[in-house]
CSV table of C-alpha atoms in Angstrom, one decimal:
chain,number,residue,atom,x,y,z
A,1,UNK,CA,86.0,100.6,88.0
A,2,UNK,CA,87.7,102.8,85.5
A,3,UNK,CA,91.5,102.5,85.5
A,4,UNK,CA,91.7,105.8,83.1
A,5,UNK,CA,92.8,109.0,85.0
A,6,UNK,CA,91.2,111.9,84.0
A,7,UNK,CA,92.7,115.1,83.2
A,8,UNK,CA,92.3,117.6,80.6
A,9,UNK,CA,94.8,117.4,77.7
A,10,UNK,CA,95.8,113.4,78.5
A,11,UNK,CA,93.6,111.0,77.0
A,12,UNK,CA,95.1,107.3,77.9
A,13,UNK,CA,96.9,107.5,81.9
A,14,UNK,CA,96.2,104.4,83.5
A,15,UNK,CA,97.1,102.7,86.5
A,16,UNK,CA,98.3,99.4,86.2
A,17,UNK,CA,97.7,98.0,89.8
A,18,UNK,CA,94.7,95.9,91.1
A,19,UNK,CA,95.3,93.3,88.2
A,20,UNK,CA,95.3,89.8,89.8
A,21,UNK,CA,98.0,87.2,89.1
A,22,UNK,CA,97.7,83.4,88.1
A,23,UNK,CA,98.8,82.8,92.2
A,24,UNK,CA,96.3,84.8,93.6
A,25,UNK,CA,97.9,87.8,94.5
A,26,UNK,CA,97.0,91.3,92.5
A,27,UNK,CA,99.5,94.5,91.1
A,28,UNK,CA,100.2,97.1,93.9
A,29,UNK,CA,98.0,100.0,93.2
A,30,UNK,CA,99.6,103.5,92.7
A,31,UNK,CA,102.9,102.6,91.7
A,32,UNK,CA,103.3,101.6,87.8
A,33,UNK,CA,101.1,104.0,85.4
A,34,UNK,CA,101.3,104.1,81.5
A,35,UNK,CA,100.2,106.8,79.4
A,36,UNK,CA,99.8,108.7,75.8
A,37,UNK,CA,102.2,111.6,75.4
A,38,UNK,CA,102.9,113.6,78.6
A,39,UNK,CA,104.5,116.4,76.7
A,40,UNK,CA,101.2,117.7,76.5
A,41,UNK,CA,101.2,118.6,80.1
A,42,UNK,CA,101.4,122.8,81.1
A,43,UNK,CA,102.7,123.9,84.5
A,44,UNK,CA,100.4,126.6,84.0
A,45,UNK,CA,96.8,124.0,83.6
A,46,UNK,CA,95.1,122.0,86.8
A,47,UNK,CA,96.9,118.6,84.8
A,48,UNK,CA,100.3,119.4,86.5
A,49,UNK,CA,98.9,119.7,89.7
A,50,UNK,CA,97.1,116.1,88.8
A,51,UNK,CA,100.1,114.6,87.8
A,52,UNK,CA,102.6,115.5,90.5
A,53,UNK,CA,100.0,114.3,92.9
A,54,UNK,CA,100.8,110.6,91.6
A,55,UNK,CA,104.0,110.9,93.3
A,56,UNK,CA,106.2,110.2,90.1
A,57,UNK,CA,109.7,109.4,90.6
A,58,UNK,CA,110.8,108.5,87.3
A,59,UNK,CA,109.4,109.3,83.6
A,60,UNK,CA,110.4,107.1,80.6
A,61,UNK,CA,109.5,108.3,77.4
A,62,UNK,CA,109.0,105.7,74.9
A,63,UNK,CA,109.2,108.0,71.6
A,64,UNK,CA,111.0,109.0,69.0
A,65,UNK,CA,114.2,111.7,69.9
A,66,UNK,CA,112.8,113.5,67.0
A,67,UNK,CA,108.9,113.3,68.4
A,68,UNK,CA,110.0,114.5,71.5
A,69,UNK,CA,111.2,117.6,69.9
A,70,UNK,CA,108.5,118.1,67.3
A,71,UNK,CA,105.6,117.4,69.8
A,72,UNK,CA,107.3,118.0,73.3
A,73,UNK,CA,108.1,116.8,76.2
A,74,UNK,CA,107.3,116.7,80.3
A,75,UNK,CA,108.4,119.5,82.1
A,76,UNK,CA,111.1,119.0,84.0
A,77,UNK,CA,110.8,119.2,87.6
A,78,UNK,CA,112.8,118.7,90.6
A,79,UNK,CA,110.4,115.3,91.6
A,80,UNK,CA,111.2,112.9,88.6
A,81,UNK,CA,114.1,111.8,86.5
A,82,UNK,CA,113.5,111.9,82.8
A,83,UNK,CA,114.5,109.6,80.4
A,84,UNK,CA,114.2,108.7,76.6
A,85,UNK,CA,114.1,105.1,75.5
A,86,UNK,CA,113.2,104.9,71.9
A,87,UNK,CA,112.3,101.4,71.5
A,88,UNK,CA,111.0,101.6,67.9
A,89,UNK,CA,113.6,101.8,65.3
A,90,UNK,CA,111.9,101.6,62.1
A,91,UNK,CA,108.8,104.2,62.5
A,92,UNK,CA,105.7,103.7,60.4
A,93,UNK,CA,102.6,106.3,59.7
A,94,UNK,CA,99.5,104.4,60.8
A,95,UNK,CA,96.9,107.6,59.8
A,96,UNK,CA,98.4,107.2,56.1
A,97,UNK,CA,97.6,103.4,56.0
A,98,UNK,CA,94.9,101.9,53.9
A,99,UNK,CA,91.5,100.6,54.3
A,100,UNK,CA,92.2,97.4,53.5
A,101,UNK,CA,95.2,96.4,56.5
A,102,UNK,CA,94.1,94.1,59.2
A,103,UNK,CA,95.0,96.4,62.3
A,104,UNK,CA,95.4,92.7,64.0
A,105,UNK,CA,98.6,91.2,61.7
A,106,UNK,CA,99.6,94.4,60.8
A,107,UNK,CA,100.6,96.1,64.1
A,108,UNK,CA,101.5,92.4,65.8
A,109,UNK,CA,104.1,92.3,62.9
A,110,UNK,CA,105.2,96.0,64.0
A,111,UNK,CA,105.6,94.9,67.4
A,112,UNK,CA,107.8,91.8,66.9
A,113,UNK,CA,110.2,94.1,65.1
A,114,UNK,CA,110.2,96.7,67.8
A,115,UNK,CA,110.9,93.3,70.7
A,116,UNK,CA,113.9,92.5,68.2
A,117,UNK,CA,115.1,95.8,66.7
A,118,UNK,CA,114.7,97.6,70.4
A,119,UNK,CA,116.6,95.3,72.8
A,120,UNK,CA,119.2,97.7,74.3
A,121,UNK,CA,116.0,100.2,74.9
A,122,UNK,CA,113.4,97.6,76.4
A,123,UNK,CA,116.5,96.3,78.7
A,124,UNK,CA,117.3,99.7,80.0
A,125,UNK,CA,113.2,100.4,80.5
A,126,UNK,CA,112.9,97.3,82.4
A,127,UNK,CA,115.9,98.0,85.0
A,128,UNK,CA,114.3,101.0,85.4
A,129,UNK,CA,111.0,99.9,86.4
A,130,UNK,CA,112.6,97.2,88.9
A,131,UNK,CA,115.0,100.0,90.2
A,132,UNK,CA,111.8,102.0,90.9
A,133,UNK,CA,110.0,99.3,92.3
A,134,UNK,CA,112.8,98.7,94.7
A,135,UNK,CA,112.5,102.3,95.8
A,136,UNK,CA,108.8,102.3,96.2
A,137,UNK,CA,108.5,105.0,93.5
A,138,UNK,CA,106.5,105.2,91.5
A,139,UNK,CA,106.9,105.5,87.2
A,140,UNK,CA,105.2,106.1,84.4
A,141,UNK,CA,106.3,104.8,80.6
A,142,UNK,CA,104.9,106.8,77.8
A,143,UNK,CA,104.6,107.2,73.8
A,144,UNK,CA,102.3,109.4,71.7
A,145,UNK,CA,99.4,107.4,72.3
A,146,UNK,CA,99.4,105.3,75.4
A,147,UNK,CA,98.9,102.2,72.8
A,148,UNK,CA,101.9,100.7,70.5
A,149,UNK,CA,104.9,101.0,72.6
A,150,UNK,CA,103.6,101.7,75.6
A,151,UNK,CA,101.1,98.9,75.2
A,152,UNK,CA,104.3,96.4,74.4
A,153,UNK,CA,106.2,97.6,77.5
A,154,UNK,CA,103.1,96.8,79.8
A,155,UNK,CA,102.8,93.2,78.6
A,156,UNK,CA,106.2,92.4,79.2
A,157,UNK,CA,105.8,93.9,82.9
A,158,UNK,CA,102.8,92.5,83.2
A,159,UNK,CA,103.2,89.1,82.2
A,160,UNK,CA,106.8,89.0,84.1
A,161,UNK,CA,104.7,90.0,86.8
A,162,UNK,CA,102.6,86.3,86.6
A,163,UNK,CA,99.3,88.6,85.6
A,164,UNK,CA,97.1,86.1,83.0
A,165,UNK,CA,97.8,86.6,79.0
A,166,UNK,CA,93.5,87.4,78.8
A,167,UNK,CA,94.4,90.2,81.4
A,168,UNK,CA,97.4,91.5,79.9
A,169,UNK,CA,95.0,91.2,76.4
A,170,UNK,CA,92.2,93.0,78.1
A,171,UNK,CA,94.7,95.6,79.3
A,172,UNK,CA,95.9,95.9,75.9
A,173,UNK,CA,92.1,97.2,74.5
A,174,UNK,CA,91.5,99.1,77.2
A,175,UNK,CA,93.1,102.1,74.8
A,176,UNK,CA,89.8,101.2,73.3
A,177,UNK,CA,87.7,103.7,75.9
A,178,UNK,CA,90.0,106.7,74.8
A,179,UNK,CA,89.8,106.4,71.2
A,180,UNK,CA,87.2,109.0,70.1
A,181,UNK,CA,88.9,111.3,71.9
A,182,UNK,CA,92.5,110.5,70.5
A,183,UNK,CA,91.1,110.5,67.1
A,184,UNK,CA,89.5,114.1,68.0
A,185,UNK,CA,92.9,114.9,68.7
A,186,UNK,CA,94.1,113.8,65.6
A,187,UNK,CA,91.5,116.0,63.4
A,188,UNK,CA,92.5,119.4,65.8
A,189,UNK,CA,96.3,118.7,64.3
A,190,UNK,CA,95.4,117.9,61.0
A,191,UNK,CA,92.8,120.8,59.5
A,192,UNK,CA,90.0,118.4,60.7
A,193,UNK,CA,90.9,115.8,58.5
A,194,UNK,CA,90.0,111.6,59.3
A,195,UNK,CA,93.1,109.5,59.2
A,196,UNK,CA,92.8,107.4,55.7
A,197,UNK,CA,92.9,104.0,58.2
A,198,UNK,CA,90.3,103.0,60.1
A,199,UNK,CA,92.4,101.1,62.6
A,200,UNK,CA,94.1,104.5,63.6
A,201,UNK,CA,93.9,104.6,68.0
A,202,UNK,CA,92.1,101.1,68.0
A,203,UNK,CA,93.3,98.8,70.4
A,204,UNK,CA,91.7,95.3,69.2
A,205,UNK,CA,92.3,92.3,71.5
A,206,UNK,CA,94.1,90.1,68.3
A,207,UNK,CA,97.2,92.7,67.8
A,208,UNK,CA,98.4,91.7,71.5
A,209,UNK,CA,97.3,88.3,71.0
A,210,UNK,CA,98.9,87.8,68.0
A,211,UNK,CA,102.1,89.5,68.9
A,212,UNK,CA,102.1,87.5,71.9
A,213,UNK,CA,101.8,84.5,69.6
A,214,UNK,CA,104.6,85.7,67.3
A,215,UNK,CA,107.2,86.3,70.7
A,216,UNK,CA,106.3,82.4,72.2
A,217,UNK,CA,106.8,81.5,68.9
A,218,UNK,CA,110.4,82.5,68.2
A,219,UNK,CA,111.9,83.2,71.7
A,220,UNK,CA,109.6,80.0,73.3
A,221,UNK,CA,108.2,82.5,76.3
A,222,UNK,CA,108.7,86.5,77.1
A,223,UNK,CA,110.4,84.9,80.0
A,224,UNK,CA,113.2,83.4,77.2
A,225,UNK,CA,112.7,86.6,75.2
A,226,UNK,CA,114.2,88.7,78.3
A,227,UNK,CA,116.6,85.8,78.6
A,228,UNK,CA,118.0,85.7,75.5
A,229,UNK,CA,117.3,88.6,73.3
A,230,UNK,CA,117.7,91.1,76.0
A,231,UNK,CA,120.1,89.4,77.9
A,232,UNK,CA,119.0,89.9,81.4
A,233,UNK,CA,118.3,87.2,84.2
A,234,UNK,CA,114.4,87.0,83.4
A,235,UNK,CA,114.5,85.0,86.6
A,236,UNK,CA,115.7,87.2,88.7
A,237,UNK,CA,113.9,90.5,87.2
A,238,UNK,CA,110.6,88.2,87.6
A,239,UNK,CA,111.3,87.7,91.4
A,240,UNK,CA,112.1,91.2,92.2
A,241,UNK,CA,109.3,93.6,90.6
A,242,UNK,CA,107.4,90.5,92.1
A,243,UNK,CA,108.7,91.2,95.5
A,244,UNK,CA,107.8,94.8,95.1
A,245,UNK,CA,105.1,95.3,92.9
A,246,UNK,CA,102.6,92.5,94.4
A,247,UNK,CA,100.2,92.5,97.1
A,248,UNK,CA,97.9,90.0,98.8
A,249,UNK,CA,94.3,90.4,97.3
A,250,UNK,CA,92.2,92.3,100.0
A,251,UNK,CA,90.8,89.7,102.6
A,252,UNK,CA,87.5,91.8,103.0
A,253,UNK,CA,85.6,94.1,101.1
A,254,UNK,CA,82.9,96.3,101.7
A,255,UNK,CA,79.4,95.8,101.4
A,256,UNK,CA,77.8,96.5,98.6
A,257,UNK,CA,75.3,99.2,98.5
A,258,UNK,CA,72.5,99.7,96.0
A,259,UNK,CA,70.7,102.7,94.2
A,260,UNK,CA,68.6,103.8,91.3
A,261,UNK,CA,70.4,105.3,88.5
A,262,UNK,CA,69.4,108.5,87.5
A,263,UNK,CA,70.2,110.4,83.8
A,264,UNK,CA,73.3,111.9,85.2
A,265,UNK,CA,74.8,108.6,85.0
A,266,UNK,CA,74.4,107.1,81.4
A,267,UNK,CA,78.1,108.2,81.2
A,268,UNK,CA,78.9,106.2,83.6
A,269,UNK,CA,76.9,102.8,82.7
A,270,UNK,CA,78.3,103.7,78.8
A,271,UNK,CA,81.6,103.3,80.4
A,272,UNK,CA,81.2,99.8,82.9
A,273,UNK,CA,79.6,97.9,79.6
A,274,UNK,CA,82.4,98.9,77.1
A,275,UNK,CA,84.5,98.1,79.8
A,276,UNK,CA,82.9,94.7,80.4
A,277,UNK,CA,82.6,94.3,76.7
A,278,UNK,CA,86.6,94.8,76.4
A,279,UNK,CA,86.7,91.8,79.4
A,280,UNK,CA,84.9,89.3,77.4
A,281,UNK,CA,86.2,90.1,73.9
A,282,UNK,CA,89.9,89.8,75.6
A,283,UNK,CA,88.7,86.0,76.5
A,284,UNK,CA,87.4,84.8,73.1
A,285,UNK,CA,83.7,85.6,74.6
A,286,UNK,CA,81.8,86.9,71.3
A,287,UNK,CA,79.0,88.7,72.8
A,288,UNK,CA,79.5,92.9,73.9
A,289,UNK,CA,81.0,95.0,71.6
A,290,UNK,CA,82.3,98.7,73.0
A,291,UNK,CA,80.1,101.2,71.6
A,292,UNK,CA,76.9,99.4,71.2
A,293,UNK,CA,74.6,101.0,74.2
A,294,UNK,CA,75.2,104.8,74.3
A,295,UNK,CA,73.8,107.2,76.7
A,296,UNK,CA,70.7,107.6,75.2
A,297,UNK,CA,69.9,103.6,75.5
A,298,UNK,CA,70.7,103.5,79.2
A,299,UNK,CA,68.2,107.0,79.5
A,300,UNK,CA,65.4,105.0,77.7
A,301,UNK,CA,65.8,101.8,80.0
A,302,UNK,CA,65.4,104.2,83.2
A,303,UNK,CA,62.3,106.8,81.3
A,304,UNK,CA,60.5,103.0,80.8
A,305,UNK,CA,61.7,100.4,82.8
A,306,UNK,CA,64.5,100.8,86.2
A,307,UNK,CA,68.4,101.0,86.0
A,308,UNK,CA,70.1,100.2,89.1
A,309,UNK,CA,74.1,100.5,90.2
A,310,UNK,CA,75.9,98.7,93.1
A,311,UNK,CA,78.8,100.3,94.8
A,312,UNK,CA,81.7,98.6,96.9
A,313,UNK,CA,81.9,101.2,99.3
A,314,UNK,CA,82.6,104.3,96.7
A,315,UNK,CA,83.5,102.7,94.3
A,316,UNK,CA,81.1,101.1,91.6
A,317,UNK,CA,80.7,97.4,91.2
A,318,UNK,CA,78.1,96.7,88.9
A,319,UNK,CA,74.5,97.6,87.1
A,320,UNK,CA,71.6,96.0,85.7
A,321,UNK,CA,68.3,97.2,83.9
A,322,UNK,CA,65.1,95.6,85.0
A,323,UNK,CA,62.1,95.8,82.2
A,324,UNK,CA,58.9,95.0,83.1
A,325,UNK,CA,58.0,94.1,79.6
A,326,UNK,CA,60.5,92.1,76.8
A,327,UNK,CA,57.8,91.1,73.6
A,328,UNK,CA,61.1,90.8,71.4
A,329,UNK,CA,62.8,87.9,73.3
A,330,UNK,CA,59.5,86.4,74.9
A,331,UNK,CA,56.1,87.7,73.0
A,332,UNK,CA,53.1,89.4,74.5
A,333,UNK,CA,53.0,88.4,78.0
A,334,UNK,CA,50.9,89.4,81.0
A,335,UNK,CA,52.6,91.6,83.8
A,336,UNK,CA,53.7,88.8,86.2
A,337,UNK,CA,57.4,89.0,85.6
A,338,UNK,CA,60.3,91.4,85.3
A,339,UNK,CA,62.8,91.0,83.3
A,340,UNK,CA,66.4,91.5,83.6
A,341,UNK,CA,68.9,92.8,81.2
A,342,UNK,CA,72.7,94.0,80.8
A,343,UNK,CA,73.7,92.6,84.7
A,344,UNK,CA,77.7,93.8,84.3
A,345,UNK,CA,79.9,93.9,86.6
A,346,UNK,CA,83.1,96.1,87.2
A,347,UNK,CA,86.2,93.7,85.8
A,348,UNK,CA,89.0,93.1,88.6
A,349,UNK,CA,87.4,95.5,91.3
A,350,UNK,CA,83.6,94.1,91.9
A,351,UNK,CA,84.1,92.0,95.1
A,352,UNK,CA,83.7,88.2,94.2
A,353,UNK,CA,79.8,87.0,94.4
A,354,UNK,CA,79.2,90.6,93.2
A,355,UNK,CA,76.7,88.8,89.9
A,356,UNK,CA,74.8,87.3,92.4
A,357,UNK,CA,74.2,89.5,95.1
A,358,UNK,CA,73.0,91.8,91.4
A,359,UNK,CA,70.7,89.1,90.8
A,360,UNK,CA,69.6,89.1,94.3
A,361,UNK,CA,68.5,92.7,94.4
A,362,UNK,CA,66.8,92.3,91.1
A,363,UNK,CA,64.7,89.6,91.9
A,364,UNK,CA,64.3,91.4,95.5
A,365,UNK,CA,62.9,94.4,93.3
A,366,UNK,CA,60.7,91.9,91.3
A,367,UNK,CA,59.1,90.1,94.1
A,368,UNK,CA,58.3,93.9,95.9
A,369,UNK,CA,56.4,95.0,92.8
A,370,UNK,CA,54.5,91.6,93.1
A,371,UNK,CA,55.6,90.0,89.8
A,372,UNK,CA,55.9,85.9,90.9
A,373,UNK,CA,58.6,85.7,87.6
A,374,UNK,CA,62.4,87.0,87.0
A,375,UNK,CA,63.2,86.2,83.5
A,376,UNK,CA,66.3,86.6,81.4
A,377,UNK,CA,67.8,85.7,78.3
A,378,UNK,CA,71.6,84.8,77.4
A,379,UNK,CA,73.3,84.0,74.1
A,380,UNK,CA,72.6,80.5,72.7
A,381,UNK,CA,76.4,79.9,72.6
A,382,UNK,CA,77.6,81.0,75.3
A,383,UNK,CA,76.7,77.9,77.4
A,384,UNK,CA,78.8,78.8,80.4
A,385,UNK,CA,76.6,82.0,81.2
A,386,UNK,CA,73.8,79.7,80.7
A,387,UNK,CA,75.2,76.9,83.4
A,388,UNK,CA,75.6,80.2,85.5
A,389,UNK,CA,72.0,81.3,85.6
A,390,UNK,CA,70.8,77.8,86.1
A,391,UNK,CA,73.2,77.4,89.0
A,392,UNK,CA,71.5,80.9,90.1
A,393,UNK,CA,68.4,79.0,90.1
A,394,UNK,CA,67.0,79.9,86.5
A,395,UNK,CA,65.5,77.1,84.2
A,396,UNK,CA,65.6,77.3,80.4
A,397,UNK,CA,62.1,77.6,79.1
A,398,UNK,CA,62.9,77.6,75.1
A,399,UNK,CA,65.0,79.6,72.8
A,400,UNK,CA,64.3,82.4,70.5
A,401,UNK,CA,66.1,81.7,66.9
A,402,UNK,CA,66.4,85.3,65.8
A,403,UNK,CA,65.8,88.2,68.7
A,404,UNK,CA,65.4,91.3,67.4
A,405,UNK,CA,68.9,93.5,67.5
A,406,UNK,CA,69.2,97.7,66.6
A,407,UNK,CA,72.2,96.9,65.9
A,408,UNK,CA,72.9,94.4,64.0
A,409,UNK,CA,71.8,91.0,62.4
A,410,UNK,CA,69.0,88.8,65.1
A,411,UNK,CA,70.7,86.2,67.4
A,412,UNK,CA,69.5,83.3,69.2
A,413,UNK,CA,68.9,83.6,72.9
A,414,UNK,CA,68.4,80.8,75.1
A,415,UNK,CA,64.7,81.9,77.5
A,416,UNK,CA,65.7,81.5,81.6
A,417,UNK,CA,63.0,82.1,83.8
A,418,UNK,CA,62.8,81.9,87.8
A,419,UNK,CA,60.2,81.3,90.3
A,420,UNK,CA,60.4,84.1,92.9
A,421,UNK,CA,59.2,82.8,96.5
């Protein structure tokens, strides 16, 4: 579920396989990572055991010469080639930035200069990562953050790669899930100070939108843009990391197994609904934000109500909360339903049906209690979630104008409710 590899002074290594292309096919696993500043690796800690276990062949470091030196660099070791590819020419101090800049225009704009100011750089970073797919090897690009540069280099691969723009978006704002922890990074280095812009480590899904945008714009494609501003056969570069870096999808998957949550994992659910939250807001869907449920929400939902997880063999595929009571969205009621909330699944690695076979169990849970009612409620404008619950077997019973929200203003929810056999 999460594509973040943990260790102990990196905040942002991901692995960039198990996306799916627009033909059906999905990134090889294991081979093509990205990742915030690996100078902050010590042969002496447990991370450089961790990181020569991924089987690195060759390292490209996407900062500054002068970065490298100030903040350091990998190790060298026998097992890797090193190599610095400054792509940014014209650097910029994003901490010192004011309130008042649009992290979304702002850093597209940032981008498009790096794509035109960093050609002989991005060129020699590409033929690196085909050489290295044609070996089997596998690489990791890097900058300080994991975001800006290294986020620019993995949509070029990506999309070159025939993986969807919402995808390469979604993996984009995925930097999202390590921002607390690379601003509290930021405060250790700086007396404990907040950087002046607010934007400083976000990842919002409109900076690789737009920047994608800006590139189709004045190249036509990224396919052109590797054409012509690059000058390499984006054709033939397309076919090979293709021919090397894909995979058929899985043709089975294993069953999904089911079990109650318990405290230990409000982590865990925190993380699969920002994650979900970063799928939807990465395809215009308006309705999860990351951040809104913490740990003590999901705690609260298992003290009064159930919270369940389903795993795909060991890895985890999904959750739900089942309430026995919901007054805000459907008034004082008697005890002859349950009602289900939050049903999220794991983006790209839930087996397909996964949301159903959720709904299943739920309603399965309902029924044993002896409840004749599952009930549910879904954002008036989202009408394809709607069509989905409907085709689950739910019928809208009414709408609620302004639901109650912690959070935030009231929103309208459309009332689903089932008859359980």
């Amino acid at each position: 579920m999460d594509r973040h590899i943990r260790f102990d002074a990196l905040r942002n290594v991901r692995d960039l396989g198990g996306y799916a292309t627009e033909d059906g096919l999905r990134v090889r696993p294991r081979l093509l990572y990205r990742a915030d500043g690996l100078g902050k690796l010590d042969r002496a800690a447990p991370d450089w055991d961790r990181f020569l276990a991924l089987g690195i062949g060759t390292v490209i470091d996407l900062r500054h010469g002068w970065e490298a030196e100030r903040q350091g660099r990998i190790p060298e070791h026998p097992s890797f080639t090193y190599h610095n590819l400054s792509i940014e020419h014209r650097p910029y101090d994003q901490p010192a930035l004011g309130p008042e800049v649009d992290p979304g225009p702002y850093l597209a704009e940032r981008y498009l200069e790096v794509a035109e100011d960093g050609t002989k750089e991005i060129r020699a970073a590409l033929e690196l990562i085909r050489d290295a797919a044609v070996s089997g090897t596998p690489l990791v690009f890097h900058c300080a953050s994991g975001k800006d540069r290294t986020g620019e280099l993995a949509a070029l691969v990506l999309t070159l790669l025939g993986v969807p723009e919402p995808t390469v978006v979604e993996d984009f704002t995925l930097t999202e899930l390590a921002t607390p922890m690379l601003l509290a990074d930021w405060r250790a280095r700086n007396g404990g100070r907040t950087p002046r812009w607010p934007g400083y480590g976000r990842a919002p899904a409109a900076v690789m939108r737009l920047f994608l945008a800006a590139l189709r714009q004045k190249y036509g494609s990224v396919e052109a843009y590797v054409t012509d501003a690059l000058e390499l056969d984006a054709s033939a570069l397309a076919a090979t990391l293709r021919a090397h870096l894909l995979e058929p999808a899985p043709a089975t998957r294993p069953p999904l197994s089911f079990r109650r949550a318990v405290p230990a994992d409000a982590p865990l659910l925190v993380r699969l609904r920002d994650s979900a939250a970063l799928w939807q807001l990465a395809r215009g869907i308006d309705q999860w934000k990351p951040g809104e449920k913490d740990e003590a929400h999901f705690r609260t939902r298992m003290r009064e109500g159930e919270v369940w997880l389903a795993y795909a063999g060991e890895h985890l595929a999904g959750a739900w909360e089942l309430w026995w009571d919901d007054p805000d969205a459907w008034g004082p009621r008697p005890a002859d339903a349950g009602y289900i909330h939050r049903l999220m699944t794991a983006p790209h690695t839930a087996p397909p049906g996964t949301g159903r076979r959720l709904l299943a169990e739920a309603e399965s849970r309902i029924t044993a209690t002896g409840r004749p009612y599952a009930r549910l409620d879904c954002l008036t404008t989202n009408p394809r979630l709607r069509a989905y619950y409907e085709t689950a077997g739910y019928t809208a019973t009414g709408e609620h104008p302004a639901k109650p929200n912690p959070t935030g203003t009231p929103y309208a929810v459309t009332l689903l409710e089932k008859r359980l056999a």
